[in-house]
């Protein structure tokens, strides 16, 4: 025949074991969900990184092309102005230092403008490079935020201590058989 105290102790041991198993299953489920979240989040972060870097490089290429077209157009205008000035001076019968100074000024203006366009392009490219680095760091941070951290596991020692406590309580409540009757 089973005493009520033994039944309560058995129930306590059983409840602790069931609770431990349930907590362990819950931790495994949480781990699976965290892994899936990490994989999906990492894939999205990398996809976003690819899109942003692609856009930045396209913008850089467009800026280079626009600068090259602008330099080419200014060069054509400068050659045209140089030729027109030389012809006009020749037709007017003017020669010498003043004509050469005018022609040199056309070249100086072209060089100045071309240098400015190239400097602006360098500045834009430096800016895009900084943006690309910021994109890389941001992507890396998002991926690091998603790093898998296992869910907290139930303590086997804690469960064992609870079971031991229940058993010890049962034995402590038994009448002392070492004392004489």
Coordinates of N, CA and C in Angstrom, one line a residue:
X1 N 0.8 -1.2 0.0 CA 0.0 0.0 0.0 C 0.9 1.2 0.0
X2 N 0.5 2.2 -0.8 CA 1.3 3.4 -1.0 C 0.8 4.5 -0.1
X3 N 1.8 5.1 0.6 CA 1.4 6.2 1.5 C 1.1 7.5 0.7
X4 N 0.3 8.4 1.3 CA 0.0 9.6 0.5 C 1.3 10.5 0.4
X5 N 2.2 10.4 1.3 CA 3.4 11.1 1.2 C 4.3 10.6 0.1
X6 N 4.4 9.3 -0.1 CA 5.1 8.7 -1.2 C 4.5 9.1 -2.5
X7 N 3.2 9.1 -2.6 CA 2.5 9.5 -3.8 C 2.8 11.0 -4.1
X8 N 2.8 11.9 -3.1 CA 3.1 13.3 -3.4 C 4.5 13.4 -3.8
X9 N 5.4 12.7 -3.2 CA 6.8 12.7 -3.7 C 7.0 12.2 -5.1
X10 N 6.3 11.1 -5.4 CA 6.4 10.6 -6.8 C 5.8 11.6 -7.8
X11 N 4.7 12.3 -7.4 CA 4.1 13.3 -8.2 C 5.0 14.5 -8.4
X12 N 5.7 14.9 -7.4 CA 6.7 16.0 -7.5 C 7.8 15.6 -8.4
X13 N 8.3 14.4 -8.3 CA 9.4 13.9 -9.1 C 8.9 13.9 -10.6
X14 N 7.7 13.4 -10.8 CA 7.2 13.3 -12.2 C 7.0 14.7 -12.8
X15 N 6.4 15.6 -12.0 CA 6.2 17.0 -12.4 C 7.5 17.7 -12.8
X16 N 8.5 17.4 -12.0 CA 9.8 18.0 -12.3 C 10.4 17.5 -13.6
X17 N 10.3 16.2 -13.8 CA 10.8 15.5 -15.0 C 10.0 16.0 -16.2
X18 N 8.7 16.1 -16.1 CA 7.9 16.6 -17.3 C 8.2 18.0 -17.6
X19 N 8.4 18.8 -16.5 CA 8.7 20.3 -16.7 C 10.1 20.4 -17.4
X20 N 11.1 19.6 -17.0 CA 12.4 19.6 -17.6 C 12.3 19.2 -19.1
X21 N 11.6 18.2 -19.4 CA 11.4 17.7 -20.8 C 10.8 18.8 -21.6
X22 N 9.7 19.4 -21.1 CA 9.0 20.5 -21.8 C 9.9 21.7 -22.0
X23 N 10.7 22.1 -21.0 CA 11.6 23.2 -21.2 C 12.7 22.9 -22.3
X24 N 13.1 21.7 -22.3 CA 14.1 21.3 -23.2 C 13.6 21.3 -24.7
X25 N 12.3 20.8 -24.8 CA 11.7 20.9 -26.1 C 11.4 22.3 -26.6
X26 N 11.0 23.1 -25.7 CA 10.8 24.5 -26.0 C 12.1 25.2 -26.4
X27 N 13.2 24.9 -25.7 CA 14.5 25.5 -26.1 C 14.9 25.0 -27.5
X28 N 14.7 23.7 -27.8 CA 15.0 23.2 -29.2 C 14.2 23.9 -30.2
X29 N 12.9 24.2 -30.0 CA 12.0 24.9 -30.9 C 12.5 26.3 -31.1
X30 N 12.9 26.9 -30.0 CA 13.4 28.3 -30.1 C 14.7 28.4 -30.9
X31 N 15.5 27.4 -30.7 CA 16.8 27.3 -31.5 C 16.5 27.2 -33.0
X32 N 15.5 26.3 -33.3 CA 15.2 26.1 -34.7 C 14.6 27.4 -35.3
X33 N 13.8 28.1 -34.6 CA 13.2 29.4 -35.1 C 14.3 30.4 -35.2
X34 N 15.3 30.5 -34.3 CA 16.4 31.4 -34.3 C 17.3 31.2 -35.5
X35 N 17.5 29.9 -35.8 CA 18.4 29.5 -37.0 C 17.7 30.0 -38.3
X36 N 16.4 29.7 -38.3 CA 15.7 30.1 -39.5 C 15.7 31.7 -39.7
X37 N 15.5 32.4 -38.6 CA 15.5 33.8 -38.6 C 16.9 34.3 -39.0
X38 N 17.9 33.7 -38.5 CA 19.3 34.1 -38.9 C 19.5 33.9 -40.4
X39 N 19.2 32.7 -40.9 CA 19.4 32.4 -42.3 C 18.6 33.4 -43.2
X40 N 17.4 33.6 -42.9 CA 16.5 34.5 -43.7 C 17.0 35.9 -43.6
X41 N 17.3 36.4 -42.4 CA 17.8 37.8 -42.2 C 19.1 38.0 -42.9
X42 N 20.0 37.0 -42.8 CA 21.3 37.1 -43.5 C 21.2 37.2 -45.0
X43 N 20.3 36.3 -45.5 CA 20.1 36.4 -47.0 C 19.5 37.7 -47.4
X44 N 18.6 38.2 -46.7 CA 18.0 39.6 -47.0 C 19.0 40.7 -46.9
X45 N 19.9 40.6 -45.8 CA 20.9 41.7 -45.7 C 21.9 41.6 -46.8
X46 N 22.3 40.4 -47.2 CA 23.2 40.3 -48.3 C 22.6 40.7 -49.7
X47 N 21.3 40.4 -49.9 CA 20.6 40.9 -51.1 C 20.6 42.4 -51.1
X48 N 20.2 43.0 -50.0 CA 20.2 44.4 -49.9 C 21.5 45.1 -50.1
X49 N 22.6 44.4 -49.6 CA 24.0 44.9 -49.8 C 24.3 44.9 -51.3
X50 N 23.9 43.8 -52.0 CA 24.2 43.7 -53.4 C 23.5 44.8 -54.2
X51 N 22.2 45.0 -53.9 CA 21.5 46.0 -54.6 C 22.0 47.4 -54.4
X52 N 22.4 47.7 -53.1 CA 22.9 49.1 -52.8 C 24.3 49.3 -53.5
X53 N 25.1 48.3 -53.4 CA 26.4 48.5 -54.0 C 26.3 48.6 -55.6
X54 N 25.4 47.8 -56.1 CA 25.2 47.9 -57.6 C 24.7 49.3 -58.0
X55 N 23.8 49.8 -57.2 CA 23.3 51.2 -57.5 C 24.4 52.2 -57.4
X56 N 25.3 52.0 -56.3 CA 26.4 53.0 -56.1 C 27.4 52.9 -57.3
X57 N 27.7 51.7 -57.7 CA 28.6 51.6 -58.9 C 28.0 52.1 -60.2
X58 N 26.7 51.9 -60.4 CA 26.1 52.5 -61.5 C 26.1 54.0 -61.5
X59 N 25.8 54.6 -60.3 CA 25.9 56.0 -60.2 C 27.3 56.5 -60.5
X60 N 28.3 55.8 -60.0 CA 29.7 56.2 -60.2 C 30.0 56.2 -61.7
X61 N 29.5 55.1 -62.4 CA 29.8 55.0 -63.8 C 29.1 56.1 -64.6
X62 N 27.9 56.4 -64.2 CA 27.1 57.5 -64.8 C 27.8 58.8 -64.6
X63 N 28.4 59.1 -63.4 CA 29.1 60.3 -63.2 C 30.4 60.4 -64.0
X64 N 31.1 59.3 -64.2 CA 32.3 59.2 -65.0 C 31.9 59.6 -66.5
X65 N 30.8 58.9 -66.9 CA 30.4 59.2 -68.3 C 30.0 60.6 -68.5
X66 N 29.3 61.2 -67.6 CA 28.8 62.6 -67.7 C 30.1 63.5 -67.7
X67 N 31.0 63.2 -66.8 CA 32.2 64.1 -66.8 C 33.0 64.0 -68.1
X68 N 33.1 62.8 -68.6 CA 33.9 62.6 -69.9 C 33.2 63.3 -71.0
X69 N 31.8 63.3 -71.1 CA 31.1 64.0 -72.1 C 31.3 65.5 -72.0
X70 N 31.2 66.0 -70.7 CA 31.4 67.4 -70.4 C 32.8 67.9 -70.9
X71 N 33.8 67.1 -70.5 CA 35.2 67.5 -70.9 C 35.3 67.4 -72.4
X72 N 34.8 66.5 -73.1 CA 34.8 66.4 -74.5 C 34.1 67.6 -75.2
X73 N 33.0 68.0 -74.6 CA 32.2 69.1 -75.2 C 33.0 70.4 -75.0
X74 N 33.6 70.6 -73.8 CA 34.4 71.8 -73.6 C 35.7 71.8 -74.5
X75 N 36.2 70.6 -74.7 CA 37.4 70.6 -75.6 C 37.1 71.0 -77.0
X76 N 35.9 70.5 -77.5 CA 35.5 70.8 -78.8 C 35.2 72.4 -78.9
X77 N 34.6 72.9 -77.9 CA 34.3 74.3 -77.9 C 35.6 75.2 -77.9
X78 N 36.6 74.7 -77.1 CA 37.8 75.4 -77.0 C 38.6 75.3 -78.3
X79 N 38.6 74.2 -79.0 CA 39.3 74.1 -80.3 C 38.6 75.0 -81.3
X80 N 37.3 75.0 -81.2 CA 36.5 75.9 -82.1 C 36.8 77.3 -81.9
X81 N 36.9 77.7 -80.6 CA 37.2 79.1 -80.3 C 38.6 79.5 -80.7
X82 N 39.5 78.5 -80.4 CA 40.9 78.7 -80.8 C 41.1 78.9 -82.3
X83 N 40.4 78.1 -83.1 CA 40.4 78.2 -84.5 C 39.8 79.4 -85.0
X84 N 38.7 79.8 -84.5 CA 38.0 81.0 -84.9 C 38.8 82.2 -84.6
X85 N 39.4 82.2 -83.4 CA 40.3 83.4 -83.0 C 41.5 83.5 -83.9
X86 N 42.1 82.3 -84.3 CA 43.3 82.4 -85.1 C 42.9 82.8 -86.5
X87 N 41.8 82.4 -87.1 CA 41.4 82.8 -88.4 C 41.0 84.3 -88.4
X88 N 40.3 84.7 -87.4 CA 39.9 86.2 -87.3 C 41.2 87.0 -87.2
X89 N 42.1 86.6 -86.4 CA 43.4 87.4 -86.3 C 44.1 87.4 -87.6
X90 N 44.2 86.3 -88.3 CA 44.8 86.2 -89.6 C 44.2 87.1 -90.6
X91 N 42.8 87.1 -90.6 CA 42.1 87.9 -91.6 C 42.2 89.4 -91.3
X92 N 42.4 89.7 -90.0 CA 42.5 91.1 -89.7 C 44.0 91.6 -89.8
X93 N 44.8 90.6 -90.1 CA 46.3 90.9 -90.2 C 46.9 91.2 -88.9
X94 N 46.4 90.7 -87.8 CA 46.9 90.9 -86.5 C 47.8 89.7 -86.1
X95 N 48.9 89.9 -85.6 CA 49.8 88.8 -85.2 C 50.6 89.3 -84.0
X96 N 51.3 88.4 -83.4 CA 52.1 88.7 -82.3 C 51.7 88.2 -80.9
X97 N 52.2 88.9 -79.9 CA 51.9 88.4 -78.5 C 50.5 88.5 -78.1
X98 N 49.8 89.5 -78.6 CA 48.4 89.7 -78.1 C 47.5 88.5 -78.7
X99 N 47.8 88.1 -79.9 CA 47.0 87.0 -80.5 C 47.4 85.7 -79.8
X100 N 48.7 85.5 -79.5 CA 49.1 84.3 -78.8 C 48.5 84.3 -77.4
X101 N 48.4 85.5 -76.8 CA 47.9 85.5 -75.4 C 46.4 85.1 -75.4
X102 N 45.7 85.6 -76.5 CA 44.3 85.2 -76.6 C 44.1 83.7 -76.8
X103 N 44.9 83.1 -77.6 CA 44.9 81.7 -77.9 C 45.3 80.9 -76.7
X104 N 46.3 81.4 -75.9 CA 46.7 80.7 -74.7 C 45.6 80.8 -73.6
X105 N 44.8 81.9 -73.6 CA 43.8 82.0 -72.7 C 42.7 81.0 -72.9
X106 N 42.4 80.7 -74.2 CA 41.4 79.6 -74.5 C 41.9 78.3 -74.0
X107 N 43.1 78.0 -74.1 CA 43.7 76.7 -73.6 C 43.7 76.7 -72.1
X108 N 44.0 77.9 -71.5 CA 44.0 78.0 -70.0 C 42.6 77.7 -69.4
X109 N 41.6 78.3 -70.1 CA 40.2 78.2 -69.6 C 39.8 76.7 -69.8
X110 N 40.1 76.1 -70.9 CA 39.8 74.7 -71.1 C 40.4 73.8 -70.0
X111 N 41.7 74.1 -69.7 CA 42.4 73.3 -68.7 C 41.8 73.5 -67.3
X112 N 41.5 74.7 -67.0 CA 40.9 75.1 -65.7 C 39.5 74.3 -65.6
X113 N 38.7 74.4 -66.6 CA 37.4 73.8 -66.6 C 37.5 72.2 -66.5
X114 N 38.4 71.7 -67.3 CA 38.6 70.2 -67.2 C 39.1 69.8 -65.9
X115 N 40.0 70.5 -65.3 CA 40.6 70.2 -64.0 C 39.4 70.2 -62.9
X116 N 38.6 71.2 -63.0 CA 37.4 71.3 -62.1 C 36.5 70.1 -62.2
X117 N 36.2 69.7 -63.5 CA 35.3 68.6 -63.7 C 35.9 67.3 -63.1
X118 N 37.2 67.1 -63.4 CA 37.9 65.9 -62.8 C 37.9 66.0 -61.3
X119 N 38.2 67.1 -60.7 CA 38.2 67.3 -59.2 C 36.8 66.9 -58.7
X120 N 35.8 67.5 -59.3 CA 34.4 67.2 -58.8 C 34.1 65.7 -59.0
X121 N 34.5 65.1 -60.0 CA 34.3 63.6 -60.2 C 35.1 62.9 -59.1
X122 N 36.3 63.2 -58.8 CA 37.0 62.6 -57.7 C 36.3 62.7 -56.4
X123 N 35.8 63.9 -56.2 CA 35.0 64.1 -54.9 C 33.8 63.2 -54.9
X124 N 33.1 63.1 -56.0 CA 31.9 62.3 -56.1 C 32.2 60.8 -55.8
X125 N 33.3 60.4 -56.5 CA 33.8 59.0 -56.3 C 34.2 58.7 -54.9
X126 N 34.9 59.6 -54.2 CA 35.3 59.4 -52.8 C 34.0 59.3 -52.0
X127 N 33.0 60.1 -52.3 CA 31.8 60.1 -51.6 C 31.1 58.7 -51.7
X128 N 31.0 58.2 -53.0 CA 30.4 56.9 -53.2 C 31.2 55.8 -52.5
X129 N 32.5 55.9 -52.5 CA 33.3 54.9 -51.7 C 33.0 54.9 -50.3
X130 N 32.8 56.1 -49.7 CA 32.4 56.2 -48.3 C 31.0 55.6 -48.1
X131 N 30.1 55.9 -49.0 CA 28.8 55.3 -48.9 C 28.9 53.7 -49.0
X132 N 29.7 53.2 -49.9 CA 29.9 51.8 -50.0 C 30.4 51.2 -48.7
X133 N 31.4 51.9 -48.1 CA 31.9 51.4 -46.8 C 30.8 51.4 -45.7
X134 N 30.0 52.5 -45.7 CA 28.9 52.5 -44.7 C 27.9 51.4 -45.0
X135 N 27.6 51.1 -46.2 CA 26.7 50.0 -46.6 C 27.3 48.7 -46.1
X136 N 28.6 48.5 -46.3 CA 29.2 47.2 -45.9 C 29.2 47.1 -44.4
X137 N 29.5 48.2 -43.7 CA 29.5 48.1 -42.2 C 28.1 47.9 -41.7
X138 N 27.1 48.5 -42.3 CA 25.7 48.4 -41.9 C 25.2 46.9 -42.1
X139 N 25.6 46.4 -43.3 CA 25.2 45.0 -43.6 C 25.9 44.0 -42.6
X140 N 27.1 44.3 -42.3 CA 27.8 43.4 -41.4 C 27.2 43.5 -40.0
X141 N 26.8 44.7 -39.6 CA 26.1 44.9 -38.3 C 24.8 44.1 -38.2
X142 N 24.0 44.2 -39.3 CA 22.7 43.5 -39.4 C 22.9 42.0 -39.3
X143 N 23.9 41.5 -40.0 CA 24.2 40.1 -39.9 C 24.7 39.7 -38.5
X144 N 25.5 40.5 -37.9 CA 26.0 40.2 -36.5 C 24.8 40.2 -35.5
X145 N 23.9 41.1 -35.7 CA 22.7 41.2 -34.8 C 21.9 39.9 -35.0
X146 N 22.0 39.2 -36.1 CA 21.2 38.0 -36.3 C 21.9 36.7 -35.9
X147 N 23.2 36.9 -35.4 CA 23.9 35.7 -35.0 C 23.1 34.8 -34.1
X148 N 23.2 33.5 -34.3 CA 22.5 32.5 -33.6 C 23.0 32.4 -32.2
X149 N 22.1 32.6 -31.3 CA 22.3 32.4 -29.8 C 21.4 31.4 -29.3
X150 N 21.9 30.2 -28.9 CA 21.1 29.2 -28.4 C 20.2 29.6 -27.3
X151 N 19.0 29.1 -27.3 CA 18.0 29.4 -26.2 C 18.6 28.8 -24.9
X152 N 18.2 29.4 -23.8 CA 18.6 28.9 -22.5 C 18.0 27.5 -22.3
X153 N 18.9 26.6 -21.9 CA 18.5 25.3 -21.6 C 18.1 25.1 -20.2
X154 N 17.1 24.2 -19.9 CA 16.8 24.0 -18.5 C 18.0 23.3 -17.8
X155 N 18.1 23.6 -16.5 CA 19.2 23.1 -15.8 C 18.9 21.6 -15.3
X156 N 19.8 20.7 -15.8 CA 19.6 19.3 -15.3 C 19.9 19.2 -13.8
X157 N 20.9 20.0 -13.4 CA 21.3 20.0 -12.0 C 20.1 20.6 -11.1
X158 N 19.5 21.6 -11.6 CA 18.3 22.2 -10.9 C 17.2 21.1 -10.8
X159 N 16.9 20.4 -11.9 CA 15.9 19.4 -11.8 C 16.3 18.3 -10.9
X160 N 17.5 17.9 -10.9 CA 18.0 16.8 -10.0 C 17.9 17.3 -8.6
X161 N 18.2 18.5 -8.3 CA 18.1 19.0 -6.9 C 16.7 19.1 -6.4
X162 N 15.7 19.5 -7.4 CA 14.3 19.5 -7.0 C 13.8 18.1 -6.7
X163 N 14.3 17.1 -7.5 CA 13.9 15.7 -7.3 C 14.5 15.2 -6.0
X164 N 15.8 15.5 -5.8 CA 16.4 15.1 -4.6 C 15.8 15.7 -3.4
X165 N 15.4 17.0 -3.5 CA 14.7 17.6 -2.4 C 13.4 16.9 -2.0
X166 N 12.6 16.6 -3.1 CA 11.4 15.9 -2.9 C 11.6 14.5 -2.2
X167 N 12.6 13.8 -2.7 CA 12.9 12.5 -2.1 C 13.4 12.7 -0.6
X168 N 14.2 13.6 -0.4 CA 14.7 13.9 0.9 C 13.6 14.3 1.9
X169 N 12.7 15.1 1.3 CA 11.5 15.5 2.2 C 10.7 14.3 2.5
X170 N 10.6 13.3 1.6 CA 9.8 12.1 1.9 C 10.5 11.3 3.0
X171 N 11.8 11.1 2.8 CA 12.5 10.3 3.9 C 12.5 11.0 5.2
X172 N 12.6 12.4 5.2 CA 12.6 13.1 6.4 C 11.3 13.0 7.2
X173 N 10.2 12.7 6.4 CA 8.9 12.7 7.1 C 8.6 11.3 7.6
X174 N 9.4 10.3 7.2 CA 9.2 9.0 7.7 C 9.6 8.9 9.2
X175 N 8.9 8.0 9.9 CA 9.2 7.9 11.4 C 10.6 7.3 11.5
X176 N 11.3 7.8 12.5 CA 12.7 7.3 12.7 C 12.7 5.9 13.3
X177 N 13.2 4.9 12.5 CA 13.2 3.5 12.9 C 14.4 3.2 13.7
X178 N 15.4 4.1 13.8 CA 16.6 3.8 14.6 C 16.4 3.9 16.1
X179 N 15.3 4.7 16.4 CA 15.1 4.8 17.9 C 14.3 3.6 18.4
X180 N 14.6 3.2 19.5 CA 13.9 2.0 20.0 C 12.5 2.3 20.3
X181 N 11.6 1.2 20.2 CA 10.2 1.4 20.5 C 9.9 0.8 21.8

